PDB file of C-alpha atoms in Angstrom:
ATOM      1  CA  MET P 913      -0.030   0.009  -0.031  1.00  0.00           C
ATOM      2  CA  VAL P 914       1.231   3.411  -0.837  1.00  0.00           C
ATOM      3  CA  VAL P 915       1.177   5.928   1.804  1.00  0.00           C
ATOM      4  CA  LEU P 916       0.570   9.590   0.730  1.00  0.00           C
ATOM      5  CA  ASP P 917       2.861  12.358   2.340  1.00  0.00           C
ATOM      6  CA  SER P 918       0.754  13.976   5.014  1.00  0.00           C
ATOM      7  CA  GLN P 919       1.870  17.333   3.859  1.00  0.00           C
ATOM      8  CA  ASP P 920       0.254  16.860   0.430  1.00  0.00           C
ATOM      9  CA  SER P 921      -3.294  17.438  -0.146  1.00  0.00           C
ATOM     10  CA  ILE P 922      -4.896  14.030  -0.757  1.00  0.00           C
ATOM     11  CA  GLY P 923      -5.905  14.789  -4.355  1.00  0.00           C
ATOM     12  CA  GLY P 924      -2.657  16.471  -5.425  1.00  0.00           C
ATOM     13  CA  GLY P 925      -0.607  13.971  -3.883  1.00  0.00           C
ATOM     14  CA  LEU P 926      -2.524  11.273  -5.596  1.00  0.00           C
ATOM     15  CA  HIS P 927      -2.073  13.012  -8.951  1.00  0.00           C
ATOM     16  CA  ARG P 928       1.698  13.235  -8.507  1.00  0.00           C
ATOM     17  CA  ARG P 929       1.977   9.433  -7.380  1.00  0.00           C
ATOM     18  CA  LEU P 930      -0.170   8.245 -10.306  1.00  0.00           C
ATOM     19  CA  ARG P 931       1.678  10.466 -12.707  1.00  0.00           C
ATOM     20  CA  ASP P 932       5.157   9.135 -11.513  1.00  0.00           C
ATOM     21  CA  ASP P 933       3.927   5.504 -11.749  1.00  0.00           C
ATOM     22  CA  ILE P 934       2.710   5.987 -15.313  1.00  0.00           C
ATOM     23  CA  ILE P 935       5.826   7.828 -16.383  1.00  0.00           C
ATOM     24  CA  PHE P 936       8.167   5.260 -14.880  1.00  0.00           C
ATOM     25  CA  GLY P 937       6.295   2.282 -16.427  1.00  0.00           C
ATOM     26  CA  ARG P 938       4.844   0.861 -13.381  1.00  0.00           C
ATOM     27  CA  PHE P 939       1.536   0.930 -15.342  1.00  0.00           C
ATOM     28  CA  ALA P 940       1.987  -0.296 -18.965  1.00  0.00           C
ATOM     29  CA  PRO P 941       0.721   1.473 -21.939  1.00  0.00           C
ATOM     30  CA  GLY P 942      -2.757   0.468 -22.715  1.00  0.00           C
ATOM     31  CA  SER P 943      -3.342  -1.051 -19.244  1.00  0.00           C
ATOM     32  CA  LYS P 944      -6.848  -0.663 -17.658  1.00  0.00           C
ATOM     33  CA  LEU P 945      -6.875   1.446 -14.491  1.00  0.00           C
ATOM     34  CA  ARG P 946      -9.678  -0.032 -12.431  1.00  0.00           C
ATOM     35  CA  LEU P 947     -10.990   2.017  -9.697  1.00  0.00           C
ATOM     36  CA  GLU P 948     -11.336  -0.425  -7.027  1.00  0.00           C
ATOM     37  CA  GLN P 949      -7.688  -1.631  -7.509  1.00  0.00           C
ATOM     38  CA  LEU P 950      -6.306   1.953  -7.423  1.00  0.00           C
ATOM     39  CA  ARG P 951      -8.375   2.687  -4.405  1.00  0.00           C
ATOM     40  CA  LYS P 952      -6.948  -0.173  -2.331  1.00  0.00           C
ATOM     41  CA  HIS P 953      -3.364   0.464  -3.701  1.00  0.00           C
ATOM     42  CA  TYR P 954      -3.210   4.165  -2.876  1.00  0.00           C
ATOM     43  CA  ASP P 955      -5.616   3.946   0.135  1.00  0.00           C
ATOM     44  CA  VAL P 956      -7.803   6.755  -1.060  1.00  0.00           C
ATOM     45  CA  SER P 957     -11.528   7.211  -1.761  1.00  0.00           C
ATOM     46  CA  ILE P 958     -13.197   6.503  -5.106  1.00  0.00           C
ATOM     47  CA  THR P 959     -14.239  10.261  -4.900  1.00  0.00           C
ATOM     48  CA  THR P 960     -10.523  11.222  -4.629  1.00  0.00           C
ATOM     49  CA  LEU P 961      -9.512   9.107  -7.760  1.00  0.00           C
ATOM     50  CA  ARG P 962     -12.378  10.382  -9.827  1.00  0.00           C
ATOM     51  CA  GLU P 963     -10.931  13.905  -8.958  1.00  0.00           C
ATOM     52  CA  ALA P 964      -7.287  12.848  -9.903  1.00  0.00           C
ATOM     53  CA  LEU P 965      -7.847  10.796 -13.006  1.00  0.00           C
ATOM     54  CA  PRO P 966      -9.354  13.588 -15.110  1.00  0.00           C
ATOM     55  CA  ARG P 967      -6.163  15.653 -14.400  1.00  0.00           C
ATOM     56  CA  LEU P 968      -4.200  12.862 -15.845  1.00  0.00           C
ATOM     57  CA  VAL P 969      -6.290  12.886 -18.875  1.00  0.00           C
ATOM     58  CA  SER P 970      -5.663  16.477 -19.470  1.00  0.00           C
ATOM     59  CA  ASP P 971      -1.856  15.796 -18.873  1.00  0.00           C
ATOM     60  CA  GLY P 972      -2.175  13.383 -21.876  1.00  0.00           C
ATOM     61  CA  LEU P 973      -1.048  10.210 -19.750  1.00  0.00           C
ATOM     62  CA  ILE P 974      -4.428   8.662 -19.442  1.00  0.00           C
ATOM     63  CA  HIS P 975      -7.242   8.198 -21.956  1.00  0.00           C
ATOM     64  CA  PHE P 976     -11.001   7.870 -21.059  1.00  0.00           C
ATOM     65  CA  GLU P 977     -13.793   6.423 -22.963  1.00  0.00           C
ATOM     66  CA  PRO P 978     -17.297   6.025 -21.434  1.00  0.00           C
ATOM     67  CA  ALA P 979     -17.744   2.495 -22.639  1.00  0.00           C
ATOM     68  CA  LYS P 980     -14.252   1.485 -21.519  1.00  0.00           C
ATOM     69  CA  GLY P 981     -13.164   3.545 -18.622  1.00  0.00           C
ATOM     70  CA  PHE P 982      -9.766   4.919 -17.885  1.00  0.00           C
ATOM     71  CA  GLU P 983      -6.731   3.316 -19.485  1.00  0.00           C
ATOM     72  CA  VAL P 984      -3.027   4.457 -19.566  1.00  0.00           C
ATOM     73  CA  ALA P 985      -2.224   6.176 -22.825  1.00  0.00           C
ATOM     74  CA  ALA P 986      -0.646   4.013 -25.553  1.00  0.00           C
ATOM     75  CA  ILE P 987       2.591   4.952 -27.313  1.00  0.00           C
ATOM     76  CA  SER P 988       3.574   5.426 -30.905  1.00  0.00           C
ATOM     77  CA  ALA P 989       6.311   6.769 -33.202  1.00  0.00           C
ATOM     78  CA  ARG P 990       3.954   9.402 -34.438  1.00  0.00           C
ATOM     79  CA  GLU P 991       3.048  10.643 -30.973  1.00  0.00           C
ATOM     80  CA  LEU P 992       6.767  10.673 -29.893  1.00  0.00           C
ATOM     81  CA  ARG P 993       7.385  12.885 -32.821  1.00  0.00           C
ATOM     82  CA  GLU P 994       4.728  15.369 -32.107  1.00  0.00           C
ATOM     83  CA  ILE P 995       5.541  15.448 -28.525  1.00  0.00           C
ATOM     84  CA  SER P 996       9.366  16.003 -29.512  1.00  0.00           C
ATOM     85  CA  ASP P 997       8.392  18.888 -31.686  1.00  0.00           C
ATOM     86  CA  MET P 998       6.183  20.474 -29.026  1.00  0.00           C
ATOM     87  CA  ARG P 999       8.995  20.076 -26.380  1.00  0.00           C
ATOM     88  CA  LEU P1000      11.457  21.699 -28.874  1.00  0.00           C
ATOM     89  CA  LEU P1001       9.218  24.565 -29.423  1.00  0.00           C
ATOM     90  CA  LEU P1002       8.571  25.376 -25.634  1.00  0.00           C
ATOM     91  CA  GLU P1003      12.248  24.709 -24.552  1.00  0.00           C
ATOM     92  CA  GLN P1004      13.766  26.801 -27.215  1.00  0.00           C
ATOM     93  CA  HIS P1005      11.647  29.726 -26.295  1.00  0.00           C
ATOM     94  CA  ALA P1006      12.290  29.173 -22.556  1.00  0.00           C
ATOM     95  CA  ILE P1007      15.856  28.984 -23.018  1.00  0.00           C
ATOM     96  CA  ALA P1008      16.037  32.392 -24.852  1.00  0.00           C
ATOM     97  CA  GLN P1009      14.134  33.977 -21.826  1.00  0.00           C
ATOM     98  CA  SER P1010      16.011  32.030 -19.098  1.00  0.00           C
ATOM     99  CA  PHE P1011      19.549  32.719 -20.448  1.00  0.00           C
ATOM    100  CA  ALA P1012      18.899  36.427 -20.916  1.00  0.00           C
ATOM    101  CA  LYS P1013      17.473  36.725 -17.319  1.00  0.00           C
ATOM    102  CA  GLY P1014      19.522  34.122 -15.132  1.00  0.00           C
ATOM    103  CA  GLY P1015      21.990  35.342 -12.671  1.00  0.00           C
ATOM    104  CA  LEU P1016      24.465  33.647 -10.484  1.00  0.00           C
ATOM    105  CA  ASP P1017      22.034  31.610  -8.693  1.00  0.00           C
ATOM    106  CA  TRP P1018      20.597  30.300 -11.731  1.00  0.00           C
ATOM    107  CA  GLU P1019      24.073  29.344 -13.020  1.00  0.00           C
ATOM    108  CA  ALA P1020      24.638  27.618  -9.620  1.00  0.00           C
ATOM    109  CA  SER P1021      21.397  25.666 -10.004  1.00  0.00           C
ATOM    110  CA  VAL P1022      22.254  24.532 -13.668  1.00  0.00           C
ATOM    111  CA  LEU P1023      25.720  23.404 -12.302  1.00  0.00           C
ATOM    112  CA  ALA P1024      24.199  21.407  -9.415  1.00  0.00           C
ATOM    113  CA  ALA P1025      21.652  19.769 -11.667  1.00  0.00           C
ATOM    114  CA  HIS P1026      24.279  18.806 -14.236  1.00  0.00           C
ATOM    115  CA  HIS P1027      26.614  17.349 -11.766  1.00  0.00           C
ATOM    116  CA  LYS P1028      23.795  15.047 -10.473  1.00  0.00           C
ATOM    117  CA  LEU P1029      22.963  14.039 -13.999  1.00  0.00           C
ATOM    118  CA  SER P1030      26.716  13.500 -14.984  1.00  0.00           C
ATOM    119  CA  ARG P1031      27.253  11.118 -11.983  1.00  0.00           C
ATOM    120  CA  MET P1032      24.154   8.971 -13.062  1.00  0.00           C
ATOM    121  CA  GLU P1033      25.281   8.916 -16.727  1.00  0.00           C
ATOM    122  CA  THR P1034      28.730   7.827 -15.682  1.00  0.00           C
ATOM    123  CA  ARG P1035      27.073   4.784 -13.887  1.00  0.00           C
ATOM    124  CA  MET P1036      24.783   4.043 -16.828  1.00  0.00           C
ATOM    125  CA  LEU P1037      27.774   4.113 -19.118  1.00  0.00           C
ATOM    126  CA  SER P1038      29.369   1.582 -16.944  1.00  0.00           C
ATOM    127  CA  GLY P1039      26.438  -0.769 -17.524  1.00  0.00           C
ATOM    128  CA  ASP P1040      24.639  -0.016 -14.151  1.00  0.00           C
ATOM    129  CA  ARG P1041      20.910   0.112 -15.214  1.00  0.00           C
ATOM    130  CA  SER P1042      19.766   0.153 -11.589  1.00  0.00           C
ATOM    131  CA  VAL P1043      20.003   3.998 -11.591  1.00  0.00           C
ATOM    132  CA  SER P1044      18.086   4.268 -14.826  1.00  0.00           C
ATOM    133  CA  GLU P1045      15.057   5.999 -13.025  1.00  0.00           C
ATOM    134  CA  ALA P1046      17.425   8.407 -10.979  1.00  0.00           C
ATOM    135  CA  TRP P1047      19.285   9.085 -14.335  1.00  0.00           C
ATOM    136  CA  LYS P1048      15.757  10.280 -15.986  1.00  0.00           C
ATOM    137  CA  ARG P1049      14.836  12.325 -12.984  1.00  0.00           C
ATOM    138  CA  TYR P1050      18.087  14.054 -13.019  1.00  0.00           C
ATOM    139  CA  ASP P1051      17.825  14.507 -16.783  1.00  0.00           C
ATOM    140  CA  ARG P1052      14.479  16.213 -16.195  1.00  0.00           C
ATOM    141  CA  GLU P1053      15.962  18.363 -13.352  1.00  0.00           C
ATOM    142  CA  PHE P1054      18.674  19.476 -15.633  1.00  0.00           C
ATOM    143  CA  HIS P1055      16.543  20.492 -18.561  1.00  0.00           C
ATOM    144  CA  ALA P1056      14.185  22.200 -15.933  1.00  0.00           C
ATOM    145  CA  ALA P1057      17.163  24.187 -14.433  1.00  0.00           C
ATOM    146  CA  LEU P1058      18.044  25.411 -18.000  1.00  0.00           C
ATOM    147  CA  ILE P1059      14.901  27.318 -18.282  1.00  0.00           C
ATOM    148  CA  SER P1060      14.064  27.919 -14.678  1.00  0.00           C
ATOM    149  CA  ALA P1061      14.873  31.651 -15.010  1.00  0.00           C
ATOM    150  CA  CYS P1062      12.509  32.159 -17.917  1.00  0.00           C
ATOM    151  CA  GLY P1063      10.043  34.219 -15.732  1.00  0.00           C
ATOM    152  CA  SER P1064       6.898  32.475 -16.991  1.00  0.00           C
ATOM    153  CA  PRO P1065       5.178  30.143 -14.740  1.00  0.00           C
ATOM    154  CA  GLU P1066       2.559  29.352 -17.527  1.00  0.00           C
ATOM    155  CA  LEU P1067       5.628  28.308 -19.858  1.00  0.00           C
ATOM    156  CA  LEU P1068       7.136  26.123 -17.145  1.00  0.00           C
ATOM    157  CA  ALA P1069       3.842  24.468 -16.542  1.00  0.00           C
ATOM    158  CA  ALA P1070       3.310  23.897 -20.261  1.00  0.00           C
ATOM    159  CA  HIS P1071       6.824  22.547 -20.448  1.00  0.00           C
ATOM    160  CA  ASP P1072       6.501  20.220 -17.481  1.00  0.00           C
ATOM    161  CA  ARG P1073       3.558  18.535 -19.022  1.00  0.00           C
ATOM    162  CA  ILE P1074       4.995  17.860 -22.366  1.00  0.00           C
ATOM    163  CA  PHE P1075       8.361  16.959 -20.927  1.00  0.00           C
ATOM    164  CA  ASP P1076       6.724  14.234 -18.588  1.00  0.00           C
ATOM    165  CA  ARG P1077       5.255  12.821 -21.725  1.00  0.00           C
ATOM    166  CA  PHE P1078       8.574  12.799 -23.493  1.00  0.00           C
ATOM    167  CA  LEU P1079      10.114  11.275 -20.377  1.00  0.00           C
ATOM    168  CA  ARG P1080       7.669   8.353 -20.429  1.00  0.00           C
ATOM    169  CA  TYR P1081       8.963   7.184 -23.911  1.00  0.00           C
ATOM    170  CA  GLN P1082      12.575   7.665 -22.816  1.00  0.00           C
ATOM    171  CA  VAL P1083      11.724   5.472 -19.676  1.00  0.00           C
ATOM    172  CA  LEU P1084       9.766   2.777 -21.456  1.00  0.00           C
ATOM    173  CA  LEU P1085      12.098   2.461 -24.330  1.00  0.00           C
ATOM    174  CA  VAL P1086      15.340   2.898 -22.235  1.00  0.00           C
ATOM    175  CA  MET P1087      16.653   5.535 -24.751  1.00  0.00           C
ATOM    176  CA  PHE P1088      20.082   5.821 -23.229  1.00  0.00           C
ATOM    177  CA  ARG P1089      22.424   6.923 -26.149  1.00  0.00           C
ATOM    178  CA  GLY P1090      25.530   6.628 -24.158  1.00  0.00           C
ATOM    179  CA  LYS P1091      28.548   9.037 -24.219  1.00  0.00           C
ATOM    180  CA  GLU P1092      26.919  10.982 -27.089  1.00  0.00           C
ATOM    181  CA  ALA P1093      24.034  12.056 -24.842  1.00  0.00           C
ATOM    182  CA  SER P1094      26.360  12.814 -21.886  1.00  0.00           C
ATOM    183  CA  ASP P1095      28.569  15.143 -24.167  1.00  0.00           C
ATOM    184  CA  GLU P1096      25.381  16.857 -25.232  1.00  0.00           C
ATOM    185  CA  HIS P1097      24.385  17.779 -21.702  1.00  0.00           C
ATOM    186  CA  ASP P1098      28.053  18.899 -21.035  1.00  0.00           C
ATOM    187  CA  ALA P1099      27.681  21.181 -24.154  1.00  0.00           C
ATOM    188  CA  LEU P1100      24.327  22.626 -22.940  1.00  0.00           C
ATOM    189  CA  MET P1101      25.665  23.345 -19.517  1.00  0.00           C
ATOM    190  CA  ALA P1102      28.702  25.229 -21.082  1.00  0.00           C
ATOM    191  CA  ALA P1103      26.303  27.109 -23.433  1.00  0.00           C
ATOM    192  CA  ALA P1104      24.201  27.996 -20.171  1.00  0.00           C
ATOM    193  CA  LEU P1105      27.225  29.223 -18.281  1.00  0.00           C
ATOM    194  CA  ASP P1106      28.215  31.372 -21.426  1.00  0.00           C
ATOM    195  CA  HIS P1107      24.481  32.693 -21.751  1.00  0.00           C
ATOM    196  CA  ASP P1108      24.668  31.690 -25.303  1.00  0.00           C
ATOM    197  CA  ALA P1109      21.034  30.934 -26.056  1.00  0.00           C
ATOM    198  CA  ASP P1110      21.567  30.602 -29.913  1.00  0.00           C
ATOM    199  CA  ARG P1111      24.225  27.933 -29.175  1.00  0.00           C
ATOM    200  CA  ALA P1112      22.108  26.130 -26.665  1.00  0.00           C
ATOM    201  CA  GLN P1113      19.014  26.154 -29.233  1.00  0.00           C
ATOM    202  CA  ARG P1114      21.020  24.467 -31.903  1.00  0.00           C
ATOM    203  CA  LEU P1115      22.208  21.951 -29.288  1.00  0.00           C
ATOM    204  CA  LEU P1116      18.768  21.185 -28.272  1.00  0.00           C
ATOM    205  CA  VAL P1117      17.645  20.501 -31.578  1.00  0.00           C
ATOM    206  CA  GLN P1118      20.690  17.983 -32.090  1.00  0.00           C
ATOM    207  CA  HIS P1119      19.906  16.452 -28.744  1.00  0.00           C
ATOM    208  CA  ILE P1120      16.203  15.882 -29.162  1.00  0.00           C
ATOM    209  CA  GLY P1121      16.596  14.843 -32.859  1.00  0.00           C
ATOM    210  CA  ALA P1122      19.257  12.177 -31.884  1.00  0.00           C
ATOM    211  CA  CYS P1123      16.716  10.692 -29.514  1.00  0.00           C
ATOM    212  CA  ILE P1124      14.177  10.238 -32.131  1.00  0.00           C
ATOM    213  CA  ASP P1125      16.795   8.971 -34.707  1.00  0.00           C
ATOM    214  CA  TYR P1126      17.947   6.407 -31.906  1.00  0.00           C
ATOM    215  CA  THR P1127      14.467   5.100 -31.420  1.00  0.00           C
ATOM    216  CA  VAL P1128      13.898   4.625 -35.344  1.00  0.00           C
ATOM    217  CA  ALA P1129      17.341   3.138 -35.908  1.00  0.00           C
ATOM    218  CA  HIS P1130      16.851   0.547 -33.180  1.00  0.00           C
ATOM    219  CA  GLY P1131      13.285  -0.244 -34.191  1.00  0.00           C
ATOM    220  CA  LEU P1132      11.913   0.539 -30.624  1.00  0.00           C
ATOM    221  CA  LEU P1133       8.435   1.405 -31.964  1.00  0.00           C
ATOM    222  CA  GLU P1134       6.760  -0.567 -34.506  1.00  0.00           C
ATOM    223  CA  ASP P1135       5.374   2.368 -36.357  1.00  0.00           C
ATOM    224  CA  ALA P1136       8.660   4.167 -36.340  1.00  0.00           C
ATOM    225  CA  GLN P1137       8.894   4.660 -40.141  1.00  0.00           C
TER     226      GLN P1137
END
């Protein structure tokens, strides 16, 4: 049984836990979400579930049909490309704003986030897949740090939602590209410290594009052509 943090609102805490469980593959794509089973697992009321699940529908992580109920969103190469395009659009815009406004504290947050990500990537490169979830959490934290000084809560919230959907694909398909990806993160950090948004935007295009190319080349999605 999962015990919700007492400091969280029940509904908000449930939304976050369900979201993480879907993103990190504890609920498989296309699997049914049965209310009674979820109620027992998360130790919440049916009413609380009915409040949390529609939020995940809005997040794009769950689908609902009146005749079928709730189920985890399926995955496809087409959707991955669409999500990637949207992530690139949002993140490039946020980078321009963040790099222009970010100060010393922002630079420190980027360095700290990169340090944690780099440590996990070193372990992944050594073949240690036990840290794959931590690796992706720190990847998310690093990209969030890059844009954290953009000054727009709405932009950050939109990016969070689309990044979570992109992250789910990375987790499910274990899209670790090795040293190439690590080098790209190093280059993004250097661009951030130089406040060079143009360079970072070009690097981001390469970074996200390489993820898609890797997926197609390795046949990780059936409709990847």
